[in-house]
Coordinates of C-alpha atoms in Angstrom, one line a residue:
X1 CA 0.0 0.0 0.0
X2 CA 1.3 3.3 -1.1
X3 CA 0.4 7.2 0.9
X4 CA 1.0 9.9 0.1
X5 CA 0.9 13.0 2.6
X6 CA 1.3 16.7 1.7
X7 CA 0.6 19.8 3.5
X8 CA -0.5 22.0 0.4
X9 CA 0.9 25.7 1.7
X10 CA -3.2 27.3 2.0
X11 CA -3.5 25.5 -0.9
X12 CA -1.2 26.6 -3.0
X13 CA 0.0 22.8 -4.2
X14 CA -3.5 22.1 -5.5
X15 CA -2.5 22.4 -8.8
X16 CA 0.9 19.7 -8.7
X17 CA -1.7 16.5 -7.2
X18 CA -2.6 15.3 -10.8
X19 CA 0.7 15.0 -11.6
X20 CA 2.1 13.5 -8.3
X21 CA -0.9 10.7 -8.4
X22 CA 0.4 10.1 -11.7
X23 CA 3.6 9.6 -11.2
X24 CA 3.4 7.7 -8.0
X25 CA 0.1 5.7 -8.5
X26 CA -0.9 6.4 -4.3
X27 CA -3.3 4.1 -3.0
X28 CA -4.1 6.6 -0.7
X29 CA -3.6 11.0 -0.7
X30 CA -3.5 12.4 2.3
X31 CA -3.8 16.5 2.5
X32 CA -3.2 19.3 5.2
X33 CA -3.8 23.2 4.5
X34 CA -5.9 22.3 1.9
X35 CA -9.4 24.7 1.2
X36 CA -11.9 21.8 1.8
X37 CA -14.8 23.8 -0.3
X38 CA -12.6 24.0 -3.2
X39 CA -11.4 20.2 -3.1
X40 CA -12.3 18.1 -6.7
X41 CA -13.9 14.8 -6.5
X42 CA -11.7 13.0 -8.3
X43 CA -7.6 13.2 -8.7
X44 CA -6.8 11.0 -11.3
X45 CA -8.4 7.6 -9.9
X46 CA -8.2 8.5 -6.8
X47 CA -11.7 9.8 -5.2
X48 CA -12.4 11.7 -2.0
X49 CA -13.4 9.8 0.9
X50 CA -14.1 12.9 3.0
X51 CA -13.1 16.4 4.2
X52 CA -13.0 18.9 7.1
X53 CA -16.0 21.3 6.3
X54 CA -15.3 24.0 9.3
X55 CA -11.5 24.7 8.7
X56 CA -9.5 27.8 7.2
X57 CA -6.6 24.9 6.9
X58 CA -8.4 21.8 5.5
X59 CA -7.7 18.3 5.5
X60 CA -8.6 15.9 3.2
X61 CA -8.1 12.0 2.5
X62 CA -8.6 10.2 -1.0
X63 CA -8.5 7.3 -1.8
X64 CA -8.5 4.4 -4.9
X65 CA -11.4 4.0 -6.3
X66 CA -12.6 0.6 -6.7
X67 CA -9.9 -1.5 -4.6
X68 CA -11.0 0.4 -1.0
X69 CA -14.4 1.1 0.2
X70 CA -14.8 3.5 2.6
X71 CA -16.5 2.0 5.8
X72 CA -16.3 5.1 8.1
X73 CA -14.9 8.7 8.1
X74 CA -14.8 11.0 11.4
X75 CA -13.2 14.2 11.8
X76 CA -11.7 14.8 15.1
X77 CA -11.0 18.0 17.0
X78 CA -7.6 18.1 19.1
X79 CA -7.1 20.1 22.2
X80 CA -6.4 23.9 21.3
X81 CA -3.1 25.8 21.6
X82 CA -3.4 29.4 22.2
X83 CA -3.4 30.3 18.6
X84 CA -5.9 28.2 17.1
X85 CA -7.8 29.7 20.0
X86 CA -7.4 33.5 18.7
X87 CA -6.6 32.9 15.2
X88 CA -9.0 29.6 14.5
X89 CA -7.4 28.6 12.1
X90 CA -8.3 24.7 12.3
X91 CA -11.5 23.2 14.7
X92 CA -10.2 19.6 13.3
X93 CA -6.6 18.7 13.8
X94 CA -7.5 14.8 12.7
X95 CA -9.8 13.5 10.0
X96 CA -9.6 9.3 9.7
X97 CA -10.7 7.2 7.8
X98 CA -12.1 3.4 7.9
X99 CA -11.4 2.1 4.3
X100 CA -11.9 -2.3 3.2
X101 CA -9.4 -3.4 0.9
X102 CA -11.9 -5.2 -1.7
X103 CA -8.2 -7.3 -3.1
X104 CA -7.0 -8.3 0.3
X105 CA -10.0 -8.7 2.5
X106 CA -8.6 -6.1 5.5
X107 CA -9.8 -3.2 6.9
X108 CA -8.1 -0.2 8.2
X109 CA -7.7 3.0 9.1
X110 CA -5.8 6.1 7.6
X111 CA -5.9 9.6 9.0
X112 CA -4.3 13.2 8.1
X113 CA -3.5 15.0 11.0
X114 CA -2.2 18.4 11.1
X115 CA -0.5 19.1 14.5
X116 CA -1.0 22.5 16.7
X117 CA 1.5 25.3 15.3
X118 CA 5.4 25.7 16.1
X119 CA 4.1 28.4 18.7
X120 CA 2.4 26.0 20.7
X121 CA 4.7 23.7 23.0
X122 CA 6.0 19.9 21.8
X123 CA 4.1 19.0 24.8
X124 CA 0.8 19.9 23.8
X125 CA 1.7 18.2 20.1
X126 CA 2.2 15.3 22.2
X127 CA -0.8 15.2 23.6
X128 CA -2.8 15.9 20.6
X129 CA -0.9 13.0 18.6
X130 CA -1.7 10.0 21.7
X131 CA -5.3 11.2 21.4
X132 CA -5.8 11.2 17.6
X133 CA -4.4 7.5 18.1
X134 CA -6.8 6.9 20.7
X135 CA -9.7 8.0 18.5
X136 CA -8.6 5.6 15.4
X137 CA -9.0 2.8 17.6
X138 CA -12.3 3.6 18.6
X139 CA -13.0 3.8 14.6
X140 CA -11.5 0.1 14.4
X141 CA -10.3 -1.8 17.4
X142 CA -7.6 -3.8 16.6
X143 CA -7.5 -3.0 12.8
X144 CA -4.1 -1.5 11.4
X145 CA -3.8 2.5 11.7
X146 CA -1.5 4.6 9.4
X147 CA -1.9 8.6 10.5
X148 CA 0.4 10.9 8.3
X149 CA 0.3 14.4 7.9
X150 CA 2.4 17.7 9.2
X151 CA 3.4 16.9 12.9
X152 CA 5.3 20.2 13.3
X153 CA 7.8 18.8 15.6
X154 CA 11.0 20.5 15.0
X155 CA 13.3 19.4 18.0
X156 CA 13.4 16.2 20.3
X157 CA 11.9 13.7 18.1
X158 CA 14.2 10.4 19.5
X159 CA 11.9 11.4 23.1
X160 CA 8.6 11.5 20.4
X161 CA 9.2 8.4 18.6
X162 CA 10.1 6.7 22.3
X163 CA 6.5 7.9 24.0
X164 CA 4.9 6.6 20.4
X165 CA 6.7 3.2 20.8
X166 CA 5.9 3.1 24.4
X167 CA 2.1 3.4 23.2
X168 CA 2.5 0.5 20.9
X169 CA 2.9 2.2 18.0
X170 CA 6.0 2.8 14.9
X171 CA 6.9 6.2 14.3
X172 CA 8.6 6.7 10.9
X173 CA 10.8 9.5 9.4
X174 CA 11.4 10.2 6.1
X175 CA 15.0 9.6 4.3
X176 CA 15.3 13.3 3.8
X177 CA 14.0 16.4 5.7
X178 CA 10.7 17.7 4.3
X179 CA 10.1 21.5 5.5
X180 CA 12.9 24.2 4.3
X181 CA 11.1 27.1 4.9
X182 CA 12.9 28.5 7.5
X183 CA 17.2 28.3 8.4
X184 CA 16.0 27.6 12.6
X185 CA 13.1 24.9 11.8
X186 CA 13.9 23.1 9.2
X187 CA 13.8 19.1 9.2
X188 CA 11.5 16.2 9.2
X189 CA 8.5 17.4 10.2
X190 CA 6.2 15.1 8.1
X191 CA 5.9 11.6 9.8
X192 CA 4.1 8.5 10.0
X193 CA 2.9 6.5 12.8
X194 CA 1.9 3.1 12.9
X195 CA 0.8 -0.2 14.0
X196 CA 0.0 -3.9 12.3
X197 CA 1.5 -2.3 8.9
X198 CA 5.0 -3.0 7.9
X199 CA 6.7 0.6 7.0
X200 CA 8.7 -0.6 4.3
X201 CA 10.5 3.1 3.3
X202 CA 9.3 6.9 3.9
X203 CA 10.9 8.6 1.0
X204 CA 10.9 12.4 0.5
X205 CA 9.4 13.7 -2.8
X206 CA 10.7 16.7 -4.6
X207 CA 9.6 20.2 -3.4
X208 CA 6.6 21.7 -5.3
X209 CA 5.1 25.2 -4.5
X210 CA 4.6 24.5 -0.6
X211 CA 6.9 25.1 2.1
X212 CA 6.8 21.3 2.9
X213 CA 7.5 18.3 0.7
X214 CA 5.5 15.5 0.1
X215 CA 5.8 12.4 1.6
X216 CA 5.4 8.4 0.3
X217 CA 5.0 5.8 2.3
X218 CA 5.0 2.4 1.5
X219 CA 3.8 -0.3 3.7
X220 CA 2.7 -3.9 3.9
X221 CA 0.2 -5.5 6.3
X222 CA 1.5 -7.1 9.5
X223 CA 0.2 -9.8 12.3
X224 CA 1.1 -7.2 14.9
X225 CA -2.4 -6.4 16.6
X226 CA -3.3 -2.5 17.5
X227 CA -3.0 -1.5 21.3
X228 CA -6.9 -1.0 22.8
X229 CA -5.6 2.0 23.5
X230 CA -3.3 4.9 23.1
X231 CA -1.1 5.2 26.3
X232 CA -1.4 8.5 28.1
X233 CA 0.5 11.8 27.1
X234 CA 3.0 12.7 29.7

């Protein structure tokens, strides 16, 4: 299974998705900063499974059309740093989705989270990351869970990806860095997180018109079963 994850600059990628689905043939898109009333139907053969509606910074989650049926969607809102609380830019920081792979018989679930700002604090980022987790499992106990997207976590990941595996769960980086915006935060701050999938590679597509650079994962399903639930944020 093939994802793709890309934080679209307010939008401003919309234009290069065509192209990257056809170049990469993703079995899944996943998008961040994206206007959700402005999103097509369709990118190549890959069709929307559902969006935010209430965000100035959209996400957004396609997928095939005709290999995965889409089961369940929910979109989730995370607890608030101070600026989405003035600025309100995003109500939902998480939207998942419960998707039936017709070829392999599975289910599972694939999210596109978009993580509180660099103001806020990592600790706050952590906490909104353990209970996005927690909510995928409610959406399918036991059932793999792949959640992508912008985690805006500049500094300190080696104490990140040790609270994630402590929850039961992979966390992944990419083999390059994929925001440049900036000389002082600059790095991997697109991930993915995991459990009963195989991660076989995270590679780093080339920039497009965003500040962030897309994302491929490509993963396999495992016999490792799903935590009942995420462990708590410290």
């Amino acid at each position: 299974m093939k994802v793709i994850s890309y934080n679209l600059r307010k939008h401003r990628a919309i234009g290069e998705l065509t192209e990257i689905v056809q170049r990469h043939s993703p079995d899944v898109l996943c998008l961040q900063e994206c206007d959700d009333r402005a999103l097509p139907e369709f990118i190549g053969d890959l069709h929307l499974s559902d969006a935010t509606a209430r965000n100035r910074l959209g996400l957004a989650v396609y997928h095939r059309n005709g290999q995965y049926t889409v089961q369940r969607t929910k979109a989730f809102e995370l607890k608030r740093s101070l600026y989405d609380r003035v600025a309100k830019p995003a109500h939902e920081r998480l939207i998942a989705v419960r998707l039936r792979d017709e070829e392999h018989d599975r289910e599972f679930v694939v999210a596109s989270f978009h993580a509180a700002p660099l103001t806020a604090l990592n600790s706050l980022r952590r906490k909104q990351i353990h209970a996005a987790l927690a909510e995928m499992q409610l959406m399918g106990p036991g059932l793999p869970v792949l959640m992508v997207g912008d985690y805006n976590y500049p500094v300190f990941k080696a104490g990140l990806s040790d609270k994630i595996t402590a929850s039961g769960y992979d966390l992944t980086l990419s083999d390059s860095r994929t925001y440049t915006r900036y000389k002082v935060f600059r790095g991997h701050f697109d991930l993915a997180t995991s459990v009963g999938l195989s991660i076989e590679s995270v590679v780093t597509l080339p920039r497009g018109s965003s500040d962030h650079l897309p994302i491929l994962v490509t993963s396999s399903y495992s016999d490792a079963a799903a935590p009942s639930r995420a462990a708590e944020a410290s």
